PDB file of C-alpha atoms in Angstrom:
ATOM      1  CA  MET A 147     -16.792-198.167  65.014  1.00 75.00           C
ATOM      2  CA  LEU A 148     -14.338-200.972  64.398  1.00 84.00           C
ATOM      3  CA  ASN A 149     -11.215-201.054  66.556  1.00 88.00           C
ATOM      4  CA  THR A 150      -8.518-201.092  63.881  1.00 95.00           C
ATOM      5  CA  ILE A 151      -4.724-201.386  63.708  1.00 97.00           C
ATOM      6  CA  ILE A 152      -2.404-200.640  60.792  1.00 97.00           C
ATOM      7  CA  VAL A 153       1.000-202.346  60.834  1.00 97.00           C
ATOM      8  CA  ASP A 154       3.652-201.382  58.277  1.00 95.00           C
ATOM      9  CA  ASP A 155       7.396-201.117  58.871  1.00 94.00           C
ATOM     10  CA  SER A 156       7.420-198.081  56.535  1.00 94.00           C
ATOM     11  CA  GLN A 157       6.475-195.029  58.587  1.00 96.00           C
ATOM     12  CA  ILE A 158       5.409-193.190  55.428  1.00 95.00           C
ATOM     13  CA  CYS A 159       3.127-195.988  54.202  1.00 93.00           C
ATOM     14  CA  MET A 160       1.637-196.534  57.657  1.00 95.00           C
ATOM     15  CA  GLU A 161       0.828-192.832  58.098  1.00 95.00           C
ATOM     16  CA  MET A 162      -0.525-192.559  54.552  1.00 93.00           C
ATOM     17  CA  LEU A 163      -3.003-195.391  55.097  1.00 94.00           C
ATOM     18  CA  LEU A 164      -3.819-194.031  58.555  1.00 94.00           C
ATOM     19  CA  ASP A 165      -4.658-190.610  57.103  1.00 93.00           C
ATOM     20  CA  VAL A 166      -6.862-192.067  54.352  1.00 92.00           C
ATOM     21  CA  CYS A 167      -8.814-194.162  56.875  1.00 93.00           C
ATOM     22  CA  LYS A 168      -9.171-191.260  59.310  1.00 92.00           C
ATOM     23  CA  ASN A 169     -10.551-188.957  56.638  1.00 90.00           C
ATOM     24  CA  ARG A 170     -12.975-191.397  55.022  1.00 90.00           C
ATOM     25  CA  PHE A 171     -14.154-193.941  57.596  1.00 91.00           C
ATOM     26  CA  SER A 172     -15.487-194.149  61.137  1.00 88.00           C
ATOM     27  CA  LEU A 173     -12.788-196.369  62.628  1.00 91.00           C
ATOM     28  CA  ASN A 174     -10.944-196.392  65.945  1.00 91.00           C
ATOM     29  CA  LEU A 175      -7.415-196.332  64.521  1.00 95.00           C
ATOM     30  CA  LYS A 176      -3.949-197.120  65.847  1.00 96.00           C
ATOM     31  CA  GLY A 177      -0.800-197.308  63.695  1.00 97.00           C
ATOM     32  CA  PHE A 178       2.393-199.315  64.296  1.00 97.00           C
ATOM     33  CA  THR A 179       5.723-199.811  62.539  1.00 96.00           C
ATOM     34  CA  GLU A 180       6.811-202.629  64.905  1.00 95.00           C
ATOM     35  CA  PRO A 181       4.862-205.936  64.908  1.00 95.00           C
ATOM     36  CA  ILE A 182       5.687-206.602  68.577  1.00 94.00           C
ATOM     37  CA  ASP A 183       4.075-203.290  69.558  1.00 95.00           C
ATOM     38  CA  ALA A 184       0.964-204.166  67.568  1.00 95.00           C
ATOM     39  CA  LEU A 185       0.768-207.565  69.258  1.00 93.00           C
ATOM     40  CA  LYS A 186       1.142-206.018  72.720  1.00 92.00           C
ATOM     41  CA  TYR A 187      -1.667-203.592  71.924  1.00 92.00           C
ATOM     42  CA  THR A 188      -3.928-206.361  70.651  1.00 91.00           C
ATOM     43  CA  GLU A 189      -3.301-208.421  73.788  1.00 86.00           C
ATOM     44  CA  THR A 190      -4.945-205.727  75.907  1.00 82.00           C
ATOM     45  CA  ASN A 191      -7.457-204.271  73.443  1.00 84.00           C
ATOM     46  CA  CYS A 192     -10.260-205.905  71.473  1.00 80.00           C
ATOM     47  CA  VAL A 193      -9.004-205.352  67.905  1.00 88.00           C
ATOM     48  CA  GLN A 194     -11.533-206.238  65.210  1.00 88.00           C
ATOM     49  CA  LEU A 195      -9.726-205.178  62.012  1.00 93.00           C
ATOM     50  CA  ALA A 196      -6.036-205.240  61.076  1.00 95.00           C
ATOM     51  CA  PHE A 197      -4.223-203.913  57.994  1.00 96.00           C
ATOM     52  CA  LEU A 198      -0.926-205.816  57.815  1.00 95.00           C
ATOM     53  CA  ASP A 199       2.027-205.223  55.526  1.00 93.00           C
ATOM     54  CA  ILE A 200       3.262-208.629  54.379  1.00 90.00           C
ATOM     55  CA  ASP A 201       6.876-207.714  53.684  1.00 89.00           C
ATOM     56  CA  MET A 202       8.325-206.734  57.074  1.00 90.00           C
ATOM     57  CA  PRO A 203      11.876-207.732  58.066  1.00 87.00           C
ATOM     58  CA  ALA A 204      11.516-208.849  61.703  1.00 82.00           C
ATOM     59  CA  VAL A 205       8.135-210.591  61.446  1.00 88.00           C
ATOM     60  CA  ASN A 206       6.201-210.810  58.202  1.00 89.00           C
ATOM     61  CA  GLY A 207       2.523-209.955  58.086  1.00 90.00           C
ATOM     62  CA  ILE A 208       1.460-213.555  57.477  1.00 90.00           C
ATOM     63  CA  ASP A 209       3.016-214.738  60.748  1.00 91.00           C
ATOM     64  CA  LEU A 210       1.686-211.697  62.587  1.00 93.00           C
ATOM     65  CA  GLY A 211      -1.809-212.381  61.260  1.00 92.00           C
ATOM     66  CA  GLN A 212      -1.702-215.935  62.610  1.00 90.00           C
ATOM     67  CA  LEU A 213      -0.692-214.627  66.039  1.00 92.00           C
ATOM     68  CA  LEU A 214      -3.508-212.086  65.970  1.00 92.00           C
ATOM     69  CA  ARG A 215      -5.962-214.854  65.075  1.00 88.00           C
ATOM     70  CA  ASN A 216      -4.737-216.797  68.119  1.00 86.00           C
ATOM     71  CA  ILE A 217      -5.824-213.828  70.234  1.00 84.00           C
ATOM     72  CA  ASN A 218      -9.088-213.139  68.408  1.00 82.00           C
ATOM     73  CA  PRO A 219     -10.219-215.828  65.957  1.00 80.00           C
ATOM     74  CA  ASP A 220     -12.753-213.397  64.488  1.00 81.00           C
ATOM     75  CA  ILE A 221     -10.308-210.588  63.681  1.00 89.00           C
ATOM     76  CA  ILE A 222     -10.619-209.330  60.097  1.00 91.00           C
ATOM     77  CA  LEU A 223      -7.247-209.367  58.305  1.00 93.00           C
ATOM     78  CA  ILE A 224      -6.503-207.196  55.281  1.00 93.00           C
ATOM     79  CA  TYR A 225      -3.026-207.602  53.823  1.00 92.00           C
ATOM     80  CA  ILE A 226      -0.885-205.001  52.085  1.00 90.00           C
ATOM     81  CA  SER A 227       1.992-205.635  49.676  1.00 87.00           C
ATOM     82  CA  SER A 228       3.732-204.255  46.617  1.00 84.00           C
ATOM     83  CA  LYS A 229       4.181-207.857  45.402  1.00 78.00           C
ATOM     84  CA  LYS A 230       1.071-209.275  43.771  1.00 68.00           C
ATOM     85  CA  GLU A 231       2.323-212.843  44.318  1.00 64.00           C
ATOM     86  CA  SER A 232       1.993-212.214  48.069  1.00 64.00           C
ATOM     87  CA  CYS A 233      -1.764-212.250  47.585  1.00 65.00           C
ATOM     88  CA  PHE A 234      -1.627-216.040  47.267  1.00 62.00           C
ATOM     89  CA  ASP A 235       0.156-216.402  50.625  1.00 65.00           C
ATOM     90  CA  ALA A 236      -2.479-214.186  52.218  1.00 67.00           C
ATOM     91  CA  MET A 237      -5.305-216.266  50.814  1.00 68.00           C
ATOM     92  CA  LEU A 238      -3.785-219.453  52.237  1.00 66.00           C
ATOM     93  CA  ILE A 239      -4.539-218.261  55.764  1.00 62.00           C
ATOM     94  CA  LYS A 240      -8.001-217.089  54.712  1.00 73.00           C
ATOM     95  CA  ALA A 241      -7.319-213.376  54.607  1.00 82.00           C
ATOM     96  CA  ASP A 242     -10.348-211.134  54.307  1.00 85.00           C
ATOM     97  CA  GLY A 243      -8.821-208.719  51.800  1.00 85.00           C
ATOM     98  CA  PHE A 244      -5.716-207.577  49.936  1.00 87.00           C
ATOM     99  CA  ILE A 245      -4.583-204.046  49.042  1.00 89.00           C
ATOM    100  CA  PRO A 246      -1.720-203.626  46.542  1.00 88.00           C
ATOM    101  CA  LYS A 247       0.896-200.914  46.881  1.00 88.00           C
ATOM    102  CA  PRO A 248       0.934-198.144  45.843  1.00 89.00           C
ATOM    103  CA  PHE A 249      -2.396-197.505  47.557  1.00 87.00           C
ATOM    104  CA  HIS A 250      -5.476-196.627  45.562  1.00 88.00           C
ATOM    105  CA  VAL A 251      -8.349-195.089  47.480  1.00 89.00           C
ATOM    106  CA  TYR A 252     -10.915-197.330  45.763  1.00 89.00           C
ATOM    107  CA  ASP A 253      -9.099-200.468  46.921  1.00 90.00           C
ATOM    108  CA  ILE A 254      -9.054-199.147  50.485  1.00 91.00           C
ATOM    109  CA  GLU A 255     -12.743-198.245  50.359  1.00 91.00           C
ATOM    110  CA  TYR A 256     -13.669-201.677  49.075  1.00 90.00           C
ATOM    111  CA  ALA A 257     -11.622-203.413  51.799  1.00 89.00           C
ATOM    112  CA  VAL A 258     -13.057-201.307  54.629  1.00 89.00           C
ATOM    113  CA  ASN A 259     -16.648-201.646  53.413  1.00 88.00           C
ATOM    114  CA  ARG A 260     -16.180-205.412  53.225  1.00 86.00           C
ATOM    115  CA  ALA A 261     -14.743-205.438  56.742  1.00 86.00           C
ATOM    116  CA  VAL A 262     -17.772-203.569  58.087  1.00 82.00           C
ATOM    117  CA  VAL A 263     -20.113-206.122  56.511  1.00 81.00           C
ATOM    118  CA  LEU A 264     -18.105-209.030  57.919  1.00 80.00           C
ATOM    119  CA  ALA A 265     -18.034-207.501  61.403  1.00 75.00           C
ATOM    120  CA  THR A 266     -21.777-206.893  61.315  1.00 67.00           C
ATOM    121  CA  ASN A 267     -22.465-210.520  60.402  1.00 61.00           C
ATOM    122  CA  GLN A 268     -20.121-212.015  62.997  1.00 58.00           C
ATOM    123  CA  ASN A 269     -21.389-213.537  66.205  1.00 48.00           C
ATOM    124  CA  HIS A 270     -20.308-211.867  69.421  1.00 57.00           C
ATOM    125  CA  TYR A 271     -16.635-212.494  70.135  1.00 65.00           C
ATOM    126  CA  ILE A 272     -16.472-214.059  73.609  1.00 77.00           C
ATOM    127  CA  CYS A 273     -13.089-214.287  75.295  1.00 79.00           C
ATOM    128  CA  GLY A 274     -11.977-215.240  78.791  1.00 81.00           C
ATOM    129  CA  GLU A 275      -8.606-213.611  79.396  1.00 77.00           C
ATOM    130  CA  LEU A 276      -6.386-215.277  81.984  1.00 81.00           C
ATOM    131  CA  ALA A 277      -3.829-212.745  83.168  1.00 71.00           C
ATOM    132  CA  ASP A 278      -3.048-210.932  86.427  1.00 72.00           C
ATOM    133  CA  THR A 279      -6.744-210.067  86.674  1.00 82.00           C
ATOM    134  CA  PHE A 280      -9.348-212.188  84.911  1.00 89.00           C
ATOM    135  CA  LYS A 281     -11.770-210.496  82.565  1.00 88.00           C
ATOM    136  CA  LEU A 282     -14.519-211.753  80.298  1.00 91.00           C
ATOM    137  CA  ILE A 283     -14.931-209.883  77.007  1.00 84.00           C
ATOM    138  CA  ILE A 284     -18.135-210.164  74.983  1.00 83.00           C
ATOM    139  CA  GLY A 285     -18.028-208.267  71.719  1.00 71.00           C
ATOM    140  CA  GLN A 286     -16.250-205.029  72.606  1.00 64.00           C
ATOM    141  CA  ASN A 287     -17.429-205.016  76.232  1.00 77.00           C
ATOM    142  CA  VAL A 288     -15.708-206.207  79.384  1.00 84.00           C
ATOM    143  CA  VAL A 289     -18.342-207.914  81.555  1.00 91.00           C
ATOM    144  CA  HIS A 290     -18.757-206.329  84.993  1.00 92.00           C
ATOM    145  CA  PHE A 291     -20.406-208.313  87.803  1.00 95.00           C
ATOM    146  CA  SER A 292     -22.157-206.682  90.755  1.00 93.00           C
ATOM    147  CA  ASN A 293     -20.774-209.464  92.959  1.00 92.00           C
ATOM    148  CA  SER A 294     -16.969-209.474  92.960  1.00 88.00           C
ATOM    149  CA  ARG A 295     -16.941-213.208  93.794  1.00 95.00           C
ATOM    150  CA  SER A 296     -18.665-213.867  90.473  1.00 96.00           C
ATOM    151  CA  ASN A 297     -15.612-212.801  88.497  1.00 94.00           C
ATOM    152  CA  ASP A 298     -13.412-214.975  90.738  1.00 95.00           C
ATOM    153  CA  LEU A 299     -15.561-218.060  90.226  1.00 96.00           C
ATOM    154  CA  LEU A 300     -15.749-217.519  86.471  1.00 95.00           C
ATOM    155  CA  ALA A 301     -11.955-217.156  86.400  1.00 93.00           C
ATOM    156  CA  LEU A 302     -11.577-220.489  88.196  1.00 94.00           C
ATOM    157  CA  CYS A 303     -13.967-222.208  85.796  1.00 95.00           C
ATOM    158  CA  THR A 304     -12.239-220.660  82.769  1.00 93.00           C
ATOM    159  CA  ALA A 305      -8.839-221.875  83.972  1.00 91.00           C
ATOM    160  CA  ARG A 306     -10.306-225.408  84.069  1.00 92.00           C
ATOM    161  CA  GLU A 307     -11.314-225.059  80.400  1.00 90.00           C
ATOM    162  CA  GLY A 308     -14.604-226.915  80.753  1.00 91.00           C
ATOM    163  CA  GLN A 309     -13.696-229.352  83.514  1.00 95.00           C
ATOM    164  CA  PRO A 310     -16.163-229.152  86.424  1.00 96.00           C
ATOM    165  CA  VAL A 311     -15.400-227.233  89.612  1.00 97.00           C
ATOM    166  CA  SER A 312     -17.060-228.833  92.633  1.00 97.00           C
ATOM    167  CA  THR A 313     -19.196-226.744  94.961  1.00 97.00           C
ATOM    168  CA  GLU A 314     -16.818-227.527  97.834  1.00 97.00           C
ATOM    169  CA  GLU A 315     -13.758-226.434  95.847  1.00 97.00           C
ATOM    170  CA  ALA A 316     -15.493-223.248  94.723  1.00 97.00           C
ATOM    171  CA  ILE A 317     -16.420-222.340  98.302  1.00 97.00           C
ATOM    172  CA  LYS A 318     -12.902-223.023  99.586  1.00 96.00           C
ATOM    173  CA  THR A 319     -11.497-220.831  96.811  1.00 95.00           C
ATOM    174  CA  LEU A 320     -13.933-217.950  97.232  1.00 96.00           C
ATOM    175  CA  TRP A 321     -14.028-217.999 101.052  1.00 97.00           C
ATOM    176  CA  PRO A 322     -10.795-219.692 102.168  1.00 95.00           C
ATOM    177  CA  ASP A 323     -11.306-218.761 105.835  1.00 96.00           C
ATOM    178  CA  ARG A 324     -14.787-220.276 106.085  1.00 96.00           C
ATOM    179  CA  ILE A 325     -16.056-223.817 106.327  1.00 96.00           C
ATOM    180  CA  VAL A 326     -18.350-225.488 103.829  1.00 96.00           C
ATOM    181  CA  ASP A 327     -21.781-225.316 105.435  1.00 97.00           C
ATOM    182  CA  ASP A 328     -25.317-224.220 104.604  1.00 97.00           C
ATOM    183  CA  LYS A 329     -24.391-220.510 104.865  1.00 97.00           C
ATOM    184  CA  THR A 330     -21.491-220.691 102.444  1.00 97.00           C
ATOM    185  CA  LYS A 331     -23.523-222.902 100.106  1.00 97.00           C
ATOM    186  CA  ARG A 332     -26.183-220.176  99.984  1.00 97.00           C
ATOM    187  CA  LEU A 333     -23.487-217.617  99.232  1.00 97.00           C
ATOM    188  CA  TYR A 334     -22.197-219.877  96.464  1.00 98.00           C
ATOM    189  CA  ARG A 335     -25.670-220.147  94.927  1.00 97.00           C
ATOM    190  CA  LYS A 336     -25.994-216.353  94.996  1.00 97.00           C
ATOM    191  CA  VAL A 337     -22.708-216.084  93.089  1.00 98.00           C
ATOM    192  CA  THR A 338     -23.743-218.594  90.409  1.00 97.00           C
ATOM    193  CA  SER A 339     -27.101-216.839  90.065  1.00 97.00           C
ATOM    194  CA  ASN A 340     -25.351-213.481  89.678  1.00 97.00           C
ATOM    195  CA  ILE A 341     -23.132-214.909  86.933  1.00 97.00           C
ATOM    196  CA  ARG A 342     -26.092-216.288  84.970  1.00 96.00           C
ATOM    197  CA  ASP A 343     -28.188-213.128  85.371  1.00 95.00           C
ATOM    198  CA  THR A 344     -25.323-210.836  84.364  1.00 95.00           C
ATOM    199  CA  LEU A 345     -24.364-212.883  81.310  1.00 94.00           C
ATOM    200  CA  ARG A 346     -27.959-212.752  80.043  1.00 92.00           C
ATOM    201  CA  GLU A 347     -27.571-208.982  79.786  1.00 89.00           C
ATOM    202  CA  TYR A 348     -24.676-209.418  77.345  1.00 85.00           C
ATOM    203  CA  THR A 349     -25.434-212.524  75.270  1.00 86.00           C
ATOM    204  CA  ASP A 350     -27.788-215.458  74.674  1.00 84.00           C
ATOM    205  CA  THR A 351     -24.803-217.771  74.205  1.00 87.00           C
ATOM    206  CA  GLU A 352     -24.399-220.417  76.898  1.00 91.00           C
ATOM    207  CA  ILE A 353     -21.103-219.705  78.651  1.00 93.00           C
ATOM    208  CA  PHE A 354     -21.531-220.690  82.310  1.00 96.00           C
ATOM    209  CA  CYS A 355     -23.269-223.894  83.390  1.00 96.00           C
ATOM    210  CA  THR A 356     -24.264-225.421  86.712  1.00 96.00           C
ATOM    211  CA  ALA A 357     -25.085-229.004  87.591  1.00 95.00           C
ATOM    212  CA  ARG A 358     -25.643-230.919  90.798  1.00 94.00           C
ATOM    213  CA  GLY A 359     -22.587-230.281  92.964  1.00 95.00           C
ATOM    214  CA  CYS A 360     -20.506-228.391  90.380  1.00 97.00           C
ATOM    215  CA  CYS A 361     -20.223-225.584  87.846  1.00 97.00           C
ATOM    216  CA  TYR A 362     -18.228-225.184  84.639  1.00 97.00           C
ATOM    217  CA  ILE A 363     -17.889-223.161  81.447  1.00 95.00           C
ATOM    218  CA  ASN A 364     -18.833-224.310  77.966  1.00 92.00           C
ATOM    219  CA  PRO A 365     -15.402-224.262  76.220  1.00 88.00           C
ATOM    220  CA  LYS A 366     -17.017-224.391  72.765  1.00 86.00           C
ATOM    221  CA  ASN A 367     -18.532-220.950  73.306  1.00 86.00           C
ATOM    222  CA  ILE A 368     -15.601-219.063  74.795  1.00 87.00           C
ATOM    223  CA  HIS A 369     -12.119-218.383  73.494  1.00 81.00           C
ATOM    224  CA  ILE A 370      -9.611-218.772  76.342  1.00 83.00           C
ATOM    225  CA  ARG A 371      -6.344-216.913  76.174  1.00 74.00           C
ATOM    226  CA  ASN A 372      -3.407-216.285  78.434  1.00 70.00           C
ATOM    227  CA  ARG A 373      -2.015-213.070  77.018  1.00 56.00           C
ATOM    228  CA  HIS A 374       1.246-213.280  78.990  1.00 49.00           C
ATOM    229  CA  ASN A 375       2.092-216.728  77.608  1.00 47.00           C
ATOM    230  CA  ASN A 376       1.173-215.758  74.041  1.00 45.00           C
ATOM    231  CA  LEU A 377       3.299-212.630  74.142  1.00 40.00           C
ATOM    232  CA  ARG A 378       6.232-214.421  75.772  1.00 39.00           C
ATOM    233  CA  SER A 379       6.205-217.134  73.103  1.00 40.00           C
ATOM    234  CA  PHE A 380       6.114-214.533  70.315  1.00 38.00           C
ATOM    235  CA  THR A 381       9.019-212.590  71.860  1.00 35.00           C
ATOM    236  CA  ASN A 382      11.184-215.664  72.377  1.00 40.00           C
ATOM    237  CA  ASP A 383      10.579-217.057  68.920  1.00 43.00           C
ATOM    238  CA  ARG A 384      11.062-213.830  66.973  1.00 37.00           C
ATOM    239  CA  TYR A 385      13.386-211.560  68.895  1.00 33.00           C
ATOM    240  CA  ASN A 386      15.483-213.621  71.311  1.00 40.00           C
ATOM    241  CA  THR A 387      16.846-216.317  69.020  1.00 37.00           C
TER     242      THR A 387
END
């Protein structure tokens, strides 16, 4: 089931679309009348599909869609509006669908069926989220490592955004009270091996790499986000001016 949000400043319209989707489709649904609440939710949940009203007073759906794409570049955006000319604005940011108001069930069915096809054909969404606690998300799954140091090392590499982390630096970060010697180097190799083995269970995409004396992530294959910074920027720009 697709994790789906509906954002419309009209409570009636939001609930109407929510009810139609609940009764006809297998979707994990969440409805919002405030864009900031929808953005907060998306920052901490892997949202795959969003229905966005274009004409909202605080933040219009076009701007909200761009912010959602910053979080998840693969999110499927379907826009809603009573103004047919708004369809052009939606297409400019490569929207995946448009539903005119008042709603017609056939338009909704077409949009949802298209979204399911698009989601099925997408590659796994891979995201490294830098926040209070690092987590790697592949598709809809948070990756769990059997070795807790593995998550710490991957967080360090993700923060470097592709720049190499030396073996010595990694050891000093993971075991700050120990010296760099043969024992800690063996522990380091166990951690890198655990990362590679675990990632193979989730994806064939190359995410984590090792070379002589260092390790790093492949930034082309992972979307890196700092959800606190993204949310803070959105709040300052839209609500605190």
